[in-house]
Amino acid sequence: MTTTASAKERLTDAAFALFDERGYDATTVDDIAQRAGVGRTTFFRLFRGKEDVIFPDHDQMLAVIGNRLKASTSETALVAVAEAARLVLLHYLAEGSLARSRYRLTSMVRALRDREIAGQRRYQRAFRVFIHTWMGGTPETALSAELMANAVVTTHNHVLRQWLQEKTSTPEADFDVAMARTVGMFDKGVPAAGQEASLVVLRTTKDLDEILPILRKFTS
């Protein structure tokens, strides 16, 4: 008997293979189910439509980053934001060629691109709500929270896009350096009066001599 996990994997593999062969619009749910060797009922038990096969489970990922953010304190909030964004990156990296196939599809199909953007806005909102609360949740901090959330998502997307386009083979290290720069832009004057500033520590495989000039730029 086919397990739900294996059926989902087979449907996903079949869908992406067919999208590459025939194009997204020319591929039907029945085509995908047939290629995967499962029934139409099984497909709709696992996915609402063929577009759902393409995208990762955002609800699950948002729950994961939400838990990471909730586990932080006011002193470790910036670290939590950086690590939460890193978890999203790691998810895409783990997908390997599947993530690159999705990138090609969303680049060619406007409806899929619009849906991807809508998904990104959900992550942006999650970061904005958390950062705004951390900053004090006042009208005066709303803009800063919005700007920082946008910067965090933009940093993640930039590094991910570099990897998707095969312009880097070290996306994790690139992310750590890029996010350190992003966090550094907001790490001045954000804590409440009298509160000590947080030290943000990110993992990287880059040489210390390469990283120090970047860190000095935002701490001087």
Short mmCIF file of N, CA and C in Angstrom, two decimals, residues 50-194:
data_model
loop_
_atom_site.label_atom_id
_atom_site.label_comp_id
_atom_site.label_asym_id
_atom_site.label_seq_id
_atom_site.Cartn_x
_atom_site.Cartn_y
_atom_site.Cartn_z
N LYS A 50 -3.05 21.66 -9.02
CA LYS A 50 -1.68 21.41 -9.49
C LYS A 50 -0.71 22.49 -9.04
N GLU A 51 -1.22 23.71 -8.81
CA GLU A 51 -0.32 24.77 -8.35
C GLU A 51 0.21 24.50 -6.95
N ASP A 52 -0.57 23.74 -6.14
CA ASP A 52 -0.13 23.45 -4.77
C ASP A 52 1.03 22.46 -4.75
N VAL A 53 1.20 21.71 -5.85
CA VAL A 53 2.32 20.77 -5.92
C VAL A 53 3.64 21.54 -5.99
N ILE A 54 3.58 22.73 -6.54
CA ILE A 54 4.80 23.49 -6.83
C ILE A 54 5.42 24.11 -5.59
N PHE A 55 4.59 24.63 -4.72
CA PHE A 55 5.10 25.43 -3.60
C PHE A 55 5.32 24.62 -2.33
N PRO A 56 6.28 25.04 -1.52
CA PRO A 56 6.51 24.36 -0.23
C PRO A 56 5.34 24.62 0.71
N ASP A 57 5.29 23.87 1.79
CA ASP A 57 4.23 24.04 2.78
C ASP A 57 4.54 25.27 3.62
N HIS A 58 4.01 26.41 3.20
CA HIS A 58 4.30 27.66 3.91
C HIS A 58 3.75 27.65 5.33
N ASP A 59 2.60 27.03 5.52
CA ASP A 59 2.02 26.98 6.87
C ASP A 59 2.98 26.29 7.83
N GLN A 60 3.56 25.20 7.38
CA GLN A 60 4.50 24.46 8.22
C GLN A 60 5.75 25.28 8.49
N MET A 61 6.28 25.93 7.45
CA MET A 61 7.48 26.73 7.62
C MET A 61 7.24 27.93 8.52
N LEU A 62 6.08 28.56 8.38
CA LEU A 62 5.75 29.70 9.23
C LEU A 62 5.63 29.28 10.69
N ALA A 63 5.13 28.07 10.91
CA ALA A 63 5.03 27.56 12.28
C ALA A 63 6.43 27.34 12.85
N VAL A 64 7.34 26.85 12.02
CA VAL A 64 8.72 26.60 12.47
C VAL A 64 9.40 27.91 12.84
N ILE A 65 9.32 28.92 11.98
CA ILE A 65 9.99 30.18 12.29
C ILE A 65 9.27 30.90 13.44
N GLY A 66 7.96 30.71 13.53
CA GLY A 66 7.22 31.31 14.64
C GLY A 66 7.70 30.75 15.97
N ASN A 67 7.93 29.45 16.02
CA ASN A 67 8.43 28.83 17.25
C ASN A 67 9.83 29.33 17.59
N ARG A 68 10.65 29.53 16.55
CA ARG A 68 12.01 30.05 16.81
C ARG A 68 11.95 31.46 17.36
N LEU A 69 11.09 32.28 16.81
CA LEU A 69 10.98 33.66 17.28
C LEU A 69 10.42 33.71 18.70
N LYS A 70 9.44 32.87 18.99
CA LYS A 70 8.84 32.85 20.32
C LYS A 70 9.82 32.41 21.39
N ALA A 71 10.81 31.62 20.99
CA ALA A 71 11.78 31.10 21.96
C ALA A 71 12.83 32.14 22.34
N SER A 72 12.80 33.30 21.71
CA SER A 72 13.81 34.32 21.98
C SER A 72 13.42 35.20 23.16
N THR A 73 14.38 35.98 23.61
CA THR A 73 14.16 37.00 24.63
C THR A 73 14.42 38.36 23.98
N SER A 74 14.19 39.42 24.73
CA SER A 74 14.45 40.75 24.17
C SER A 74 15.92 40.93 23.82
N GLU A 75 16.80 40.22 24.55
CA GLU A 75 18.23 40.34 24.29
C GLU A 75 18.67 39.52 23.08
N THR A 76 17.90 38.49 22.74
CA THR A 76 18.31 37.61 21.63
C THR A 76 17.37 37.72 20.43
N ALA A 77 16.56 38.77 20.39
CA ALA A 77 15.57 38.91 19.31
C ALA A 77 16.21 38.98 17.93
N LEU A 78 17.29 39.76 17.81
CA LEU A 78 17.94 39.89 16.51
C LEU A 78 18.55 38.57 16.05
N VAL A 79 19.11 37.83 16.99
CA VAL A 79 19.66 36.51 16.66
C VAL A 79 18.53 35.60 16.17
N ALA A 80 17.39 35.66 16.85
CA ALA A 80 16.25 34.82 16.48
C ALA A 80 15.75 35.15 15.08
N VAL A 81 15.70 36.43 14.75
CA VAL A 81 15.25 36.85 13.41
C VAL A 81 16.18 36.29 12.35
N ALA A 82 17.49 36.43 12.58
CA ALA A 82 18.47 35.93 11.61
C ALA A 82 18.37 34.42 11.47
N GLU A 83 18.24 33.72 12.59
CA GLU A 83 18.18 32.25 12.55
C GLU A 83 16.87 31.77 11.94
N ALA A 84 15.78 32.47 12.18
CA ALA A 84 14.50 32.09 11.60
C ALA A 84 14.55 32.20 10.08
N ALA A 85 15.13 33.29 9.59
CA ALA A 85 15.28 33.46 8.15
C ALA A 85 16.20 32.39 7.57
N ARG A 86 17.19 32.01 8.34
CA ARG A 86 18.13 30.97 7.90
C ARG A 86 17.43 29.62 7.76
N LEU A 87 16.48 29.35 8.64
CA LEU A 87 15.73 28.09 8.56
C LEU A 87 14.96 28.00 7.25
N VAL A 88 14.42 29.12 6.80
CA VAL A 88 13.71 29.12 5.52
C VAL A 88 14.68 28.83 4.38
N LEU A 89 15.84 29.46 4.41
CA LEU A 89 16.85 29.21 3.39
C LEU A 89 17.25 27.74 3.35
N LEU A 90 17.48 27.16 4.52
CA LEU A 90 17.90 25.76 4.60
C LEU A 90 16.85 24.83 4.01
N HIS A 91 15.58 25.19 4.18
CA HIS A 91 14.51 24.38 3.61
C HIS A 91 14.62 24.34 2.08
N TYR A 92 14.84 25.49 1.49
CA TYR A 92 14.97 25.54 0.03
C TYR A 92 16.23 24.82 -0.44
N LEU A 93 17.32 24.99 0.28
CA LEU A 93 18.56 24.32 -0.10
C LEU A 93 18.39 22.81 -0.05
N ALA A 94 17.63 22.32 0.93
CA ALA A 94 17.41 20.88 1.07
C ALA A 94 16.61 20.32 -0.10
N GLU A 95 15.83 21.18 -0.75
CA GLU A 95 15.04 20.73 -1.89
C GLU A 95 15.89 20.49 -3.13
N GLY A 96 17.05 21.11 -3.18
CA GLY A 96 17.96 20.90 -4.30
C GLY A 96 17.38 21.29 -5.65
N SER A 97 17.40 20.34 -6.59
CA SER A 97 16.95 20.60 -7.96
C SER A 97 15.47 20.97 -8.02
N LEU A 98 14.70 20.50 -7.05
CA LEU A 98 13.27 20.83 -7.02
C LEU A 98 13.08 22.35 -6.88
N ALA A 99 13.87 22.97 -6.02
CA ALA A 99 13.79 24.41 -5.82
C ALA A 99 14.15 25.15 -7.10
N ARG A 100 15.12 24.65 -7.84
CA ARG A 100 15.51 25.30 -9.09
C ARG A 100 14.44 25.12 -10.15
N SER A 101 13.79 23.97 -10.17
CA SER A 101 12.68 23.76 -11.11
C SER A 101 11.54 24.72 -10.80
N ARG A 102 11.26 24.92 -9.52
CA ARG A 102 10.21 25.86 -9.12
C ARG A 102 10.57 27.28 -9.57
N TYR A 103 11.83 27.63 -9.42
CA TYR A 103 12.28 28.96 -9.81
C TYR A 103 12.06 29.20 -11.30
N ARG A 104 12.36 28.19 -12.10
CA ARG A 104 12.15 28.32 -13.54
C ARG A 104 10.67 28.49 -13.86
N LEU A 105 9.83 27.73 -13.18
CA LEU A 105 8.39 27.80 -13.42
C LEU A 105 7.83 29.16 -13.04
N THR A 106 8.17 29.62 -11.85
CA THR A 106 7.62 30.90 -11.38
C THR A 106 8.15 32.07 -12.20
N SER A 107 9.30 31.88 -12.83
CA SER A 107 9.84 32.93 -13.69
C SER A 107 9.07 33.02 -15.00
N MET A 108 8.46 31.91 -15.41
CA MET A 108 7.77 31.86 -16.70
C MET A 108 6.26 32.03 -16.61
N VAL A 109 5.66 31.65 -15.48
CA VAL A 109 4.20 31.67 -15.34
C VAL A 109 3.81 32.77 -14.36
N ARG A 110 3.14 33.79 -14.85
CA ARG A 110 2.81 34.97 -14.04
C ARG A 110 1.96 34.61 -12.81
N ALA A 111 0.97 33.73 -13.00
CA ALA A 111 0.09 33.37 -11.89
C ALA A 111 0.87 32.72 -10.76
N LEU A 112 1.86 31.92 -11.12
CA LEU A 112 2.68 31.26 -10.11
C LEU A 112 3.60 32.27 -9.42
N ARG A 113 4.09 33.22 -10.20
CA ARG A 113 4.94 34.27 -9.62
C ARG A 113 4.15 35.10 -8.63
N ASP A 114 2.91 35.42 -8.97
CA ASP A 114 2.06 36.20 -8.06
C ASP A 114 1.81 35.44 -6.76
N ARG A 115 1.62 34.13 -6.90
CA ARG A 115 1.38 33.33 -5.70
C ARG A 115 2.64 33.25 -4.85
N GLU A 116 3.79 33.18 -5.49
CA GLU A 116 5.04 33.14 -4.74
C GLU A 116 5.23 34.43 -3.95
N ILE A 117 4.92 35.56 -4.58
CA ILE A 117 5.04 36.85 -3.92
C ILE A 117 4.10 36.92 -2.72
N ALA A 118 2.89 36.37 -2.89
CA ALA A 118 1.94 36.36 -1.77
C ALA A 118 2.49 35.54 -0.61
N GLY A 119 3.18 34.46 -0.93
CA GLY A 119 3.79 33.64 0.11
C GLY A 119 4.89 34.40 0.84
N GLN A 120 5.69 35.14 0.09
CA GLN A 120 6.77 35.92 0.69
C GLN A 120 6.21 36.97 1.64
N ARG A 121 5.07 37.53 1.30
CA ARG A 121 4.46 38.55 2.16
C ARG A 121 4.03 37.97 3.50
N ARG A 122 3.70 36.69 3.52
CA ARG A 122 3.33 36.06 4.79
C ARG A 122 4.54 36.00 5.72
N TYR A 123 5.71 35.69 5.17
CA TYR A 123 6.93 35.67 5.98
C TYR A 123 7.27 37.08 6.44
N GLN A 124 7.12 38.01 5.53
CA GLN A 124 7.41 39.40 5.88
C GLN A 124 6.52 39.87 7.02
N ARG A 125 5.25 39.50 6.97
CA ARG A 125 4.32 39.91 8.02
C ARG A 125 4.71 39.28 9.36
N ALA A 126 5.10 37.99 9.33
CA ALA A 126 5.49 37.31 10.56
C ALA A 126 6.68 38.01 11.22
N PHE A 127 7.67 38.39 10.40
CA PHE A 127 8.82 39.10 10.94
C PHE A 127 8.42 40.49 11.43
N ARG A 128 7.57 41.16 10.67
CA ARG A 128 7.18 42.52 11.05
C ARG A 128 6.45 42.53 12.39
N VAL A 129 5.52 41.62 12.57
CA VAL A 129 4.76 41.56 13.83
C VAL A 129 5.69 41.29 15.00
N PHE A 130 6.61 40.34 14.80
CA PHE A 130 7.55 40.00 15.89
C PHE A 130 8.46 41.19 16.21
N ILE A 131 9.04 41.79 15.17
CA ILE A 131 9.98 42.91 15.38
C ILE A 131 9.27 44.11 15.99
N HIS A 132 8.06 44.39 15.53
CA HIS A 132 7.31 45.51 16.07
C HIS A 132 7.05 45.32 17.57
N THR A 133 6.67 44.13 17.94
CA THR A 133 6.44 43.84 19.36
C THR A 133 7.72 43.99 20.16
N TRP A 134 8.81 43.47 19.61
CA TRP A 134 10.11 43.56 20.28
C TRP A 134 10.55 45.01 20.47
N MET A 135 10.28 45.84 19.48
CA MET A 135 10.67 47.24 19.54
C MET A 135 9.80 48.07 20.47
N GLY A 136 8.71 47.49 20.92
CA GLY A 136 7.84 48.21 21.85
C GLY A 136 6.40 48.32 21.40
N GLY A 137 6.15 48.03 20.12
CA GLY A 137 4.78 48.01 19.61
C GLY A 137 4.09 49.36 19.60
N THR A 138 4.85 50.43 19.50
CA THR A 138 4.25 51.76 19.49
C THR A 138 4.13 52.27 18.05
N PRO A 139 3.32 53.30 17.83
CA PRO A 139 3.22 53.86 16.48
C PRO A 139 4.56 54.33 15.94
N GLU A 140 5.44 54.77 16.85
CA GLU A 140 6.75 55.26 16.44
C GLU A 140 7.66 54.15 15.92
N THR A 141 7.42 52.90 16.35
CA THR A 141 8.28 51.80 15.93
C THR A 141 7.73 51.04 14.73
N ALA A 142 6.54 51.38 14.31
CA ALA A 142 5.89 50.64 13.21
C ALA A 142 6.70 50.69 11.93
N LEU A 143 7.18 51.88 11.58
CA LEU A 143 7.95 52.01 10.33
C LEU A 143 9.26 51.25 10.41
N SER A 144 9.95 51.35 11.55
CA SER A 144 11.22 50.64 11.70
C SER A 144 11.02 49.14 11.58
N ALA A 145 9.94 48.63 12.16
CA ALA A 145 9.64 47.20 12.08
C ALA A 145 9.36 46.79 10.64
N GLU A 146 8.63 47.63 9.93
CA GLU A 146 8.31 47.35 8.53
C GLU A 146 9.58 47.32 7.68
N LEU A 147 10.43 48.29 7.90
CA LEU A 147 11.68 48.36 7.14
C LEU A 147 12.58 47.16 7.42
N MET A 148 12.69 46.80 8.69
CA MET A 148 13.56 45.69 9.04
C MET A 148 13.02 44.37 8.50
N ALA A 149 11.73 44.15 8.59
CA ALA A 149 11.13 42.92 8.06
C ALA A 149 11.37 42.82 6.56
N ASN A 150 11.20 43.95 5.86
CA ASN A 150 11.45 43.96 4.42
C ASN A 150 12.91 43.62 4.12
N ALA A 151 13.81 44.19 4.92
CA ALA A 151 15.24 43.97 4.70
C ALA A 151 15.62 42.51 4.94
N VAL A 152 15.05 41.90 5.97
CA VAL A 152 15.35 40.50 6.28
C VAL A 152 14.89 39.60 5.14
N VAL A 153 13.67 39.80 4.67
CA VAL A 153 13.15 38.97 3.57
C VAL A 153 13.93 39.22 2.28
N THR A 154 14.27 40.47 2.03
CA THR A 154 15.05 40.80 0.83
C THR A 154 16.43 40.15 0.87
N THR A 155 17.06 40.14 2.04
CA THR A 155 18.37 39.50 2.19
C THR A 155 18.26 38.01 1.91
N HIS A 156 17.26 37.38 2.50
CA HIS A 156 17.04 35.95 2.25
C HIS A 156 16.83 35.68 0.76
N ASN A 157 15.97 36.47 0.13
CA ASN A 157 15.66 36.26 -1.28
C ASN A 157 16.87 36.48 -2.18
N HIS A 158 17.68 37.46 -1.83
CA HIS A 158 18.87 37.74 -2.63
C HIS A 158 19.82 36.54 -2.62
N VAL A 159 20.11 36.02 -1.43
CA VAL A 159 21.03 34.88 -1.33
C VAL A 159 20.43 33.65 -2.00
N LEU A 160 19.14 33.41 -1.76
CA LEU A 160 18.49 32.25 -2.38
C LEU A 160 18.54 32.36 -3.89
N ARG A 161 18.27 33.53 -4.43
CA ARG A 161 18.28 33.72 -5.89
C ARG A 161 19.68 33.49 -6.46
N GLN A 162 20.70 33.93 -5.75
CA GLN A 162 22.07 33.67 -6.21
C GLN A 162 22.34 32.18 -6.32
N TRP A 163 21.83 31.43 -5.34
CA TRP A 163 22.02 29.98 -5.37
C TRP A 163 21.17 29.33 -6.47
N LEU A 164 19.93 29.77 -6.61
CA LEU A 164 19.06 29.21 -7.63
C LEU A 164 19.62 29.42 -9.03
N GLN A 165 20.29 30.55 -9.23
CA GLN A 165 20.89 30.86 -10.52
C GLN A 165 22.30 30.29 -10.66
N GLU A 166 22.68 29.49 -9.66
CA GLU A 166 23.99 28.82 -9.65
C GLU A 166 25.15 29.82 -9.75
N LYS A 167 24.98 30.95 -9.06
CA LYS A 167 26.04 31.95 -9.01
C LYS A 167 26.88 31.82 -7.75
N THR A 168 26.48 30.91 -6.86
CA THR A 168 27.26 30.66 -5.65
C THR A 168 27.13 29.20 -5.26
N SER A 169 28.18 28.69 -4.67
CA SER A 169 28.16 27.32 -4.15
C SER A 169 28.25 27.32 -2.63
N THR A 170 28.21 28.52 -2.04
CA THR A 170 28.30 28.64 -0.58
C THR A 170 27.15 29.51 -0.05
N PRO A 171 25.91 29.13 -0.30
CA PRO A 171 24.78 29.98 0.09
C PRO A 171 24.65 30.20 1.59
N GLU A 172 24.99 29.19 2.40
CA GLU A 172 24.86 29.36 3.85
C GLU A 172 25.85 30.40 4.37
N ALA A 173 27.07 30.32 3.92
CA ALA A 173 28.07 31.29 4.34
C ALA A 173 27.72 32.68 3.82
N ASP A 174 27.24 32.74 2.58
CA ASP A 174 26.83 34.01 1.99
C ASP A 174 25.69 34.62 2.81
N PHE A 175 24.76 33.77 3.21
CA PHE A 175 23.62 34.25 3.99
C PHE A 175 24.08 34.84 5.32
N ASP A 176 24.98 34.15 5.99
CA ASP A 176 25.43 34.61 7.30
C ASP A 176 26.07 35.99 7.21
N VAL A 177 26.90 36.21 6.21
CA VAL A 177 27.55 37.51 6.05
C VAL A 177 26.52 38.57 5.66
N ALA A 178 25.63 38.23 4.72
CA ALA A 178 24.62 39.19 4.26
C ALA A 178 23.66 39.57 5.38
N MET A 179 23.24 38.58 6.18
CA MET A 179 22.31 38.88 7.26
C MET A 179 22.98 39.67 8.37
N ALA A 180 24.27 39.43 8.59
CA ALA A 180 25.00 40.22 9.58
C ALA A 180 24.99 41.69 9.17
N ARG A 181 25.14 41.96 7.89
CA ARG A 181 25.10 43.34 7.40
C ARG A 181 23.70 43.93 7.59
N THR A 182 22.70 43.14 7.27
CA THR A 182 21.31 43.62 7.39
C THR A 182 20.96 43.91 8.84
N VAL A 183 21.25 42.96 9.72
CA VAL A 183 20.95 43.15 11.13
C VAL A 183 21.74 44.33 11.68
N GLY A 184 22.98 44.48 11.20
CA GLY A 184 23.81 45.58 11.67
C GLY A 184 23.20 46.94 11.41
N MET A 185 22.43 47.06 10.34
CA MET A 185 21.80 48.34 10.02
C MET A 185 20.73 48.73 11.03
N PHE A 186 20.20 47.72 11.73
CA PHE A 186 19.12 47.99 12.69
C PHE A 186 19.54 47.76 14.13
N ASP A 187 20.81 47.48 14.34
CA ASP A 187 21.27 47.13 15.68
C ASP A 187 21.76 48.33 16.46
N LYS A 188 21.50 49.53 15.97
CA LYS A 188 21.91 50.75 16.68
C LYS A 188 20.67 51.49 17.16
N GLY A 189 20.62 51.71 18.42
CA GLY A 189 19.54 52.52 18.96
C GLY A 189 18.20 51.84 19.03
N VAL A 190 18.12 50.56 18.75
CA VAL A 190 16.83 49.87 18.79
C VAL A 190 16.44 49.46 20.18
N PRO A 191 17.35 48.88 21.02
CA PRO A 191 16.95 48.49 22.37
C PRO A 191 16.45 49.68 23.17
N ALA A 192 15.64 49.40 24.14
CA ALA A 192 15.10 50.46 24.99
C ALA A 192 16.22 51.13 25.75
N ALA A 193 15.95 52.35 26.21
CA ALA A 193 16.96 53.11 26.94
C ALA A 193 17.46 52.32 28.14
N GLY A 194 18.77 52.26 28.30
CA GLY A 194 19.35 51.56 29.43
C GLY A 194 19.59 50.08 29.17
#
